[in-house]
Amino acid sequence: MTKPVKPAIIVHGGAWKIPKYLWKKSIMGCEDAVKEGYKILISGESAIKAVTEAVRIMENNQVFDAGVGALLNLIGEVELDAIVIDGENVTSGAVAVVRNIKNPILLALKVMELTPHRLLAGKGAEMFAAEVDIPKCKTTDLIVGRELKRYEQLKKNKKFKIPDAFRDKHGGTVGAVAIDINGKVAAATSTGGVPKKLPGRVGDTPIIGSGAFADNRAGAASATGWGESIMKAALSKTACDYLAKNHLAQRSATLAVKEMENRWNGLGGVIVVDKKGNPGIAHNTPQMAYARISRAGTLKSGIATR
Ligand code: ASP
């Protein structure tokens, strides 16, 4: 038996220009999630369980662009993407373009646990949800007034381009990374995507190495931001590659975001935990909401600003 290590967890609530009136709610939403995740870790349960639960809690929080409160696509519908990834053998499950599911992260976990696949999309994912007793909801159960208003405004805004969303007001994708007492890492990410996305558009979130990555030999990462640029940069894998080369956790996050910015003009942020439980967070958007509980058990949260 290996000696138990002290667990740690970080969550994020998206990287964009978070308006002041949402700061407190975003921080509180991140704190609620991180505390629950930490409880799970302290009780000796797995990192995969902790990140899934942390993300589920954030999906249920209307403040974030995931689950309830997700933004609407070009035709006013909600299509959700999510991924969980276990650092043990880099095993993952993901769903894309799912409708009428309140907690796509739970469905992603079922894909990982019960199928030979990594990613189920659209109708097939919804059929699978029914098979594994993940409840359906109405589209209206997922839509909040704030997003309906944004949708109506953006419909008229012909000049809007998707990257603008991350420099200005958008909405926060959610994610979590953790290390458990057995030294195993995991990551999870969930999103409603980007404003004005075409129906059927899949972003970085459910793609292994883009929206999340985890490998016990290096650490775990969860990304958020302009998905089309994150995919080019494989942001989460890039951050984990730096960890694997023994860069410090904070430096790995910073280098990965810099690389995405320099090479692809990308926009976004990433949280990481290394295989010793050290945290890192970096973003090149105006703000990024986060909360973390360190190996010493200390809670830190805030709106990281640059
Ligand atoms: N990365 C997400 C996407 O492009 C959006 C976000 O993180 O805010 O779908």
Short mmCIF file of C-alpha atoms and ligand atoms in Angstrom, two decimals:
data_model
loop_
_atom_site.label_atom_id
_atom_site.label_comp_id
_atom_site.label_asym_id
_atom_site.label_seq_id
_atom_site.Cartn_x
_atom_site.Cartn_y
_atom_site.Cartn_z
CA MET A 1 0.00 0.00 0.00
CA THR A 2 1.28 3.46 -0.83
CA LYS A 3 1.23 6.07 1.91
CA PRO A 4 -1.93 8.26 1.78
CA VAL A 5 -1.31 11.79 0.51
CA LYS A 6 -3.19 14.89 1.48
CA PRO A 7 -5.96 15.66 -1.03
CA ALA A 8 -6.49 18.97 -2.82
CA ILE A 9 -9.09 20.36 -5.21
CA ILE A 10 -9.56 23.42 -7.44
CA VAL A 11 -12.67 24.49 -9.33
CA HIS A 12 -13.28 27.26 -11.85
CA GLY A 13 -16.39 29.10 -12.96
CA GLY A 14 -15.19 30.27 -16.36
CA ALA A 15 -12.71 32.77 -17.83
CA TRP A 16 -14.27 35.88 -19.33
CA LYS A 17 -15.12 39.44 -18.33
CA ILE A 18 -17.15 38.77 -15.22
CA PRO A 19 -19.32 41.77 -14.40
CA LYS A 20 -18.96 43.02 -10.82
CA TYR A 21 -22.54 42.14 -9.92
CA LEU A 22 -21.71 38.46 -10.54
CA TRP A 23 -18.44 38.36 -8.59
CA LYS A 24 -19.90 37.40 -5.24
CA LYS A 25 -22.29 34.83 -6.70
CA SER A 26 -19.54 33.28 -8.82
CA ILE A 27 -17.17 33.03 -5.85
CA MET A 28 -19.88 31.54 -3.65
CA GLY A 29 -20.81 29.06 -6.39
CA CYS A 30 -17.18 27.99 -6.68
CA GLU A 31 -16.83 27.72 -2.90
CA ASP A 32 -19.94 25.55 -2.52
CA ALA A 33 -18.58 23.17 -5.14
CA VAL A 34 -15.02 23.03 -3.83
CA LYS A 35 -16.17 22.37 -0.26
CA GLU A 36 -18.34 19.42 -1.30
CA GLY A 37 -15.55 18.04 -3.46
CA TYR A 38 -13.09 18.34 -0.58
CA LYS A 39 -15.46 16.54 1.81
CA ILE A 40 -15.52 13.62 -0.61
CA LEU A 41 -11.73 13.57 -0.84
CA ILE A 42 -11.25 13.77 2.93
CA SER A 43 -13.62 10.85 3.42
CA GLY A 44 -11.19 8.80 1.33
CA GLU A 45 -13.21 8.66 -1.85
CA SER A 46 -11.81 9.09 -5.33
CA ALA A 47 -10.77 12.22 -7.20
CA ILE A 48 -13.14 11.25 -10.00
CA LYS A 49 -16.06 11.27 -7.57
CA ALA A 50 -14.99 14.62 -6.11
CA VAL A 51 -14.65 16.43 -9.45
CA THR A 52 -17.92 15.00 -10.75
CA GLU A 53 -19.79 16.15 -7.67
CA ALA A 54 -18.16 19.59 -7.70
CA VAL A 55 -19.16 20.09 -11.33
CA ARG A 56 -22.67 18.73 -10.73
CA ILE A 57 -23.16 21.34 -8.02
CA MET A 58 -22.03 24.09 -10.38
CA GLU A 59 -24.29 22.81 -13.16
CA ASN A 60 -27.19 23.27 -10.76
CA ASN A 61 -26.13 26.85 -10.03
CA GLN A 62 -27.74 29.31 -12.44
CA VAL A 63 -24.79 31.68 -12.25
CA PHE A 64 -22.75 29.48 -14.56
CA ASP A 65 -22.94 28.57 -18.26
CA ALA A 66 -23.49 24.86 -17.59
CA GLY A 67 -26.61 22.85 -16.83
CA VAL A 68 -29.26 25.28 -15.58
CA GLY A 69 -28.27 28.77 -16.73
CA ALA A 70 -26.47 27.59 -19.87
CA LEU A 71 -26.53 29.91 -22.84
CA LEU A 72 -28.68 29.38 -25.91
CA ASN A 73 -27.53 28.49 -29.38
CA LEU A 74 -28.39 30.33 -32.59
CA ILE A 75 -31.91 28.91 -32.68
CA GLY A 76 -32.66 29.40 -28.98
CA GLU A 77 -31.96 25.86 -27.80
CA VAL A 78 -29.70 24.55 -25.06
CA GLU A 79 -27.08 22.00 -26.12
CA LEU A 80 -24.64 20.88 -23.46
CA ASP A 81 -21.16 19.31 -23.47
CA ALA A 82 -19.31 17.67 -20.56
CA ILE A 83 -16.32 15.44 -19.80
CA VAL A 84 -14.85 13.55 -16.87
CA ILE A 85 -11.37 12.10 -16.99
CA ASP A 86 -9.63 9.78 -14.60
CA GLY A 87 -5.86 10.02 -14.27
CA GLU A 88 -5.71 6.26 -13.83
CA ASN A 89 -4.91 5.13 -17.39
CA VAL A 90 -6.32 8.41 -18.76
CA THR A 91 -9.82 6.93 -18.86
CA SER A 92 -12.58 9.35 -19.79
CA GLY A 93 -16.26 9.73 -20.67
CA ALA A 94 -17.92 12.65 -22.41
CA VAL A 95 -21.15 13.84 -23.95
CA ALA A 96 -21.76 16.50 -26.58
CA VAL A 97 -24.78 18.38 -27.91
CA VAL A 98 -27.11 16.87 -25.32
CA ARG A 99 -30.50 18.44 -24.84
CA ASN A 100 -32.95 18.21 -21.94
CA ILE A 101 -30.40 16.89 -19.46
CA LYS A 102 -29.80 18.95 -16.35
CA ASN A 103 -26.54 17.29 -15.31
CA PRO A 104 -24.54 16.24 -18.39
CA ILE A 105 -21.55 15.55 -16.13
CA LEU A 106 -23.42 12.57 -14.61
CA LEU A 107 -24.11 11.28 -18.10
CA ALA A 108 -20.44 11.69 -19.04
CA LEU A 109 -19.50 9.62 -15.98
CA LYS A 110 -21.90 6.87 -17.09
CA VAL A 111 -20.29 6.90 -20.55
CA MET A 112 -16.96 6.33 -18.84
CA GLU A 113 -18.20 3.65 -16.47
CA LEU A 114 -20.64 1.71 -18.62
CA THR A 115 -19.67 1.95 -22.29
CA PRO A 116 -16.62 1.03 -24.36
CA HIS A 117 -16.72 4.61 -25.77
CA ARG A 118 -15.24 7.98 -24.87
CA LEU A 119 -17.82 10.38 -26.32
CA LEU A 120 -21.52 10.10 -27.08
CA ALA A 121 -23.27 12.92 -28.92
CA GLY A 122 -26.79 14.18 -29.57
CA LYS A 123 -29.64 11.76 -29.89
CA GLY A 124 -27.55 8.69 -29.09
CA ALA A 125 -26.36 10.30 -25.86
CA GLU A 126 -29.95 11.14 -24.95
CA MET A 127 -31.06 7.55 -25.63
CA PHE A 128 -28.23 6.31 -23.46
CA ALA A 129 -29.36 8.71 -20.70
CA ALA A 130 -32.79 7.09 -20.70
CA GLU A 131 -31.20 3.65 -20.47
CA VAL A 132 -29.10 4.56 -17.44
CA ASP A 133 -31.90 6.43 -15.69
CA ILE A 134 -30.52 9.93 -16.04
CA PRO A 135 -33.69 12.03 -15.88
CA LYS A 136 -34.84 14.25 -18.73
CA CYS A 137 -35.92 17.81 -18.14
CA LYS A 138 -37.70 20.41 -20.23
CA THR A 139 -35.63 22.91 -22.20
CA THR A 140 -37.39 25.63 -20.22
CA ASP A 141 -36.03 24.10 -16.99
CA LEU A 142 -32.53 24.97 -18.21
CA ILE A 143 -33.18 28.49 -19.49
CA VAL A 144 -32.82 31.50 -17.21
CA GLY A 145 -33.95 35.08 -17.90
CA ARG A 146 -30.39 36.40 -18.18
CA GLU A 147 -29.62 34.03 -21.07
CA LEU A 148 -32.92 34.64 -22.82
CA LYS A 149 -32.15 38.36 -22.72
CA ARG A 150 -28.64 37.80 -24.06
CA TYR A 151 -30.04 35.64 -26.84
CA GLU A 152 -32.53 38.31 -27.89
CA GLN A 153 -29.82 41.00 -27.83
CA LEU A 154 -27.26 38.97 -29.76
CA LYS A 155 -29.80 38.02 -32.40
CA LYS A 156 -29.88 41.68 -33.41
CA ASN A 157 -26.11 42.20 -33.11
CA LYS A 158 -24.75 41.40 -36.56
CA LYS A 159 -21.19 42.44 -35.63
CA PHE A 160 -20.83 39.93 -32.79
CA LYS A 161 -17.99 37.43 -33.12
CA ILE A 162 -17.57 34.49 -30.73
CA PRO A 163 -14.16 35.54 -29.30
CA ASP A 164 -15.75 38.87 -28.27
CA ALA A 165 -17.70 36.86 -25.72
CA PHE A 166 -14.53 36.20 -23.70
CA ARG A 167 -13.38 39.82 -23.68
CA ASP A 168 -16.84 40.97 -22.75
CA LYS A 169 -19.75 39.47 -20.86
CA HIS A 170 -20.35 35.81 -21.65
CA GLY A 171 -20.93 33.20 -18.95
CA GLY A 172 -18.85 30.74 -17.06
CA THR A 173 -18.16 27.18 -18.07
CA VAL A 174 -17.35 25.12 -14.98
CA GLY A 175 -14.57 22.70 -14.17
CA ALA A 176 -12.70 20.93 -11.38
CA VAL A 177 -9.41 19.12 -10.85
CA ALA A 178 -8.46 17.10 -7.78
CA ILE A 179 -5.99 14.68 -6.23
CA ASP A 180 -7.23 12.07 -3.76
CA ILE A 181 -5.58 10.38 -0.79
CA ASN A 182 -4.21 7.66 -3.06
CA GLY A 183 -2.40 10.26 -5.13
CA LYS A 184 -4.76 9.80 -8.08
CA VAL A 185 -5.92 12.78 -10.10
CA ALA A 186 -9.05 13.58 -12.10
CA ALA A 187 -10.64 16.43 -14.02
CA ALA A 188 -14.16 17.38 -15.08
CA THR A 189 -15.57 20.20 -17.24
CA SER A 190 -19.12 21.14 -18.28
CA THR A 191 -20.50 23.88 -20.51
CA GLY A 192 -23.36 25.34 -22.49
CA GLY A 193 -20.76 26.44 -25.05
CA VAL A 194 -20.48 29.86 -26.64
CA PRO A 195 -23.09 32.46 -27.57
CA LYS A 196 -24.59 32.27 -31.05
CA LYS A 197 -23.12 28.83 -31.69
CA LEU A 198 -24.59 26.92 -34.59
CA PRO A 199 -26.82 24.00 -33.61
CA GLY A 200 -24.61 20.93 -33.36
CA ARG A 201 -21.44 22.88 -32.62
CA VAL A 202 -19.10 21.03 -30.27
CA GLY A 203 -16.43 23.02 -28.48
CA ASP A 204 -13.31 22.02 -26.61
CA THR A 205 -15.06 20.91 -23.43
CA PRO A 206 -15.84 17.24 -24.23
CA ILE A 207 -12.64 16.70 -26.19
CA ILE A 208 -9.89 14.79 -24.35
CA GLY A 209 -6.85 17.03 -23.91
CA SER A 210 -8.74 20.21 -24.79
CA GLY A 211 -11.48 20.75 -22.20
CA ALA A 212 -9.82 18.46 -19.67
CA PHE A 213 -6.96 16.07 -19.18
CA ALA A 214 -5.69 13.91 -16.32
CA ASP A 215 -2.80 11.50 -16.01
CA ASN A 216 -1.56 10.21 -12.66
CA ARG A 217 1.99 10.49 -13.98
CA ALA A 218 1.65 14.28 -14.39
CA GLY A 219 -1.49 15.87 -12.95
CA ALA A 220 -4.88 17.12 -14.10
CA ALA A 221 -6.21 20.18 -15.95
CA SER A 222 -9.59 21.73 -16.80
CA ALA A 223 -9.89 24.50 -19.39
CA THR A 224 -12.38 27.19 -20.30
CA GLY A 225 -12.59 29.92 -22.91
CA TRP A 226 -12.93 30.23 -26.66
CA GLY A 227 -13.24 26.56 -27.56
CA GLU A 228 -12.06 26.81 -31.14
CA SER A 229 -8.72 28.17 -29.94
CA ILE A 230 -8.47 25.81 -26.97
CA MET A 231 -8.81 22.85 -29.34
CA LYS A 232 -5.95 24.10 -31.52
CA ALA A 233 -3.79 24.45 -28.43
CA ALA A 234 -5.03 21.23 -26.75
CA LEU A 235 -4.84 23.45 -23.71
CA SER A 236 -5.39 20.88 -20.94
CA LYS A 237 -2.97 18.36 -22.43
CA THR A 238 -0.41 21.10 -23.03
CA ALA A 239 -0.64 22.13 -19.37
CA CYS A 240 -0.22 18.48 -18.28
CA ASP A 241 2.76 18.09 -20.63
CA TYR A 242 4.47 20.93 -18.80
CA LEU A 243 3.65 19.20 -15.50
CA ALA A 244 5.13 15.98 -16.87
CA LYS A 245 8.34 17.89 -17.61
CA ASN A 246 8.43 18.83 -13.93
CA HIS A 247 7.50 22.47 -14.29
CA LEU A 248 5.77 23.89 -11.23
CA ALA A 249 1.98 23.72 -11.33
CA GLN A 250 1.53 27.48 -11.58
CA ARG A 251 4.17 27.77 -14.27
CA SER A 252 2.64 24.93 -16.27
CA ALA A 253 -0.74 26.69 -16.33
CA THR A 254 0.87 30.00 -17.30
CA LEU A 255 3.01 28.48 -20.05
CA ALA A 256 0.05 26.61 -21.57
CA VAL A 257 -2.12 29.73 -21.73
CA LYS A 258 0.78 31.80 -23.13
CA GLU A 259 1.36 29.21 -25.82
CA MET A 260 -2.32 29.30 -26.81
CA GLU A 261 -2.24 33.09 -26.92
CA ASN A 262 1.01 33.44 -28.87
CA ARG A 263 0.40 30.72 -31.39
CA TRP A 264 -3.37 30.85 -31.89
CA ASN A 265 -4.49 34.19 -30.58
CA GLY A 266 -6.54 32.10 -28.18
CA LEU A 267 -8.54 33.23 -25.19
CA GLY A 268 -9.25 31.32 -22.02
CA GLY A 269 -7.92 29.87 -18.84
CA VAL A 270 -6.87 26.63 -17.20
CA ILE A 271 -6.67 25.20 -13.69
CA VAL A 272 -4.20 22.45 -12.84
CA VAL A 273 -3.20 20.23 -9.97
CA ASP A 274 0.12 18.42 -10.13
CA LYS A 275 0.81 14.90 -8.87
CA LYS A 276 1.87 16.32 -5.51
CA GLY A 277 -1.33 18.34 -5.12
CA ASN A 278 0.10 21.77 -5.97
CA PRO A 279 -2.38 24.10 -7.71
CA GLY A 280 -2.03 26.38 -10.71
CA ILE A 281 -4.38 28.81 -12.41
CA ALA A 282 -3.81 31.01 -15.46
CA HIS A 283 -5.99 32.97 -17.88
CA ASN A 284 -5.64 35.68 -20.49
CA THR A 285 -9.24 36.83 -20.31
CA PRO A 286 -10.08 39.77 -18.03
CA GLN A 287 -11.21 37.50 -15.19
CA MET A 288 -11.50 33.92 -14.04
CA ALA A 289 -13.58 32.69 -11.08
CA TYR A 290 -12.06 30.00 -8.89
CA ALA A 291 -11.92 28.34 -5.48
CA ARG A 292 -9.43 25.86 -4.14
CA ILE A 293 -8.68 23.86 -1.02
CA SER A 294 -5.02 23.10 -0.60
CA ARG A 295 -3.36 20.04 0.87
CA ALA A 296 -3.16 21.98 4.14
CA GLY A 297 -6.95 22.28 4.08
CA THR A 298 -6.96 26.04 3.43
CA LEU A 299 -9.74 27.50 1.29
CA LYS A 300 -8.87 30.28 -1.15
CA SER A 301 -11.31 31.75 -3.64
CA GLY A 302 -11.73 34.81 -5.78
CA ILE A 303 -12.03 36.42 -9.16
CA ALA A 304 -8.54 36.26 -10.63
CA THR A 305 -8.07 39.49 -12.61
CA ARG A 306 -5.43 40.70 -15.05
N1 ASP B 1 -14.93 26.44 -23.81
C1 ASP B 1 -16.36 26.54 -23.93
C2 ASP B 1 -16.72 26.29 -25.40
O1 ASP B 1 -16.08 26.82 -26.28
C3 ASP B 1 -16.91 27.84 -23.47
C4 ASP B 1 -16.35 28.39 -22.18
O2 ASP B 1 -15.42 27.84 -21.62
O3 ASP B 1 -16.85 29.40 -21.68
O4 ASP B 1 -17.69 25.61 -25.62
#
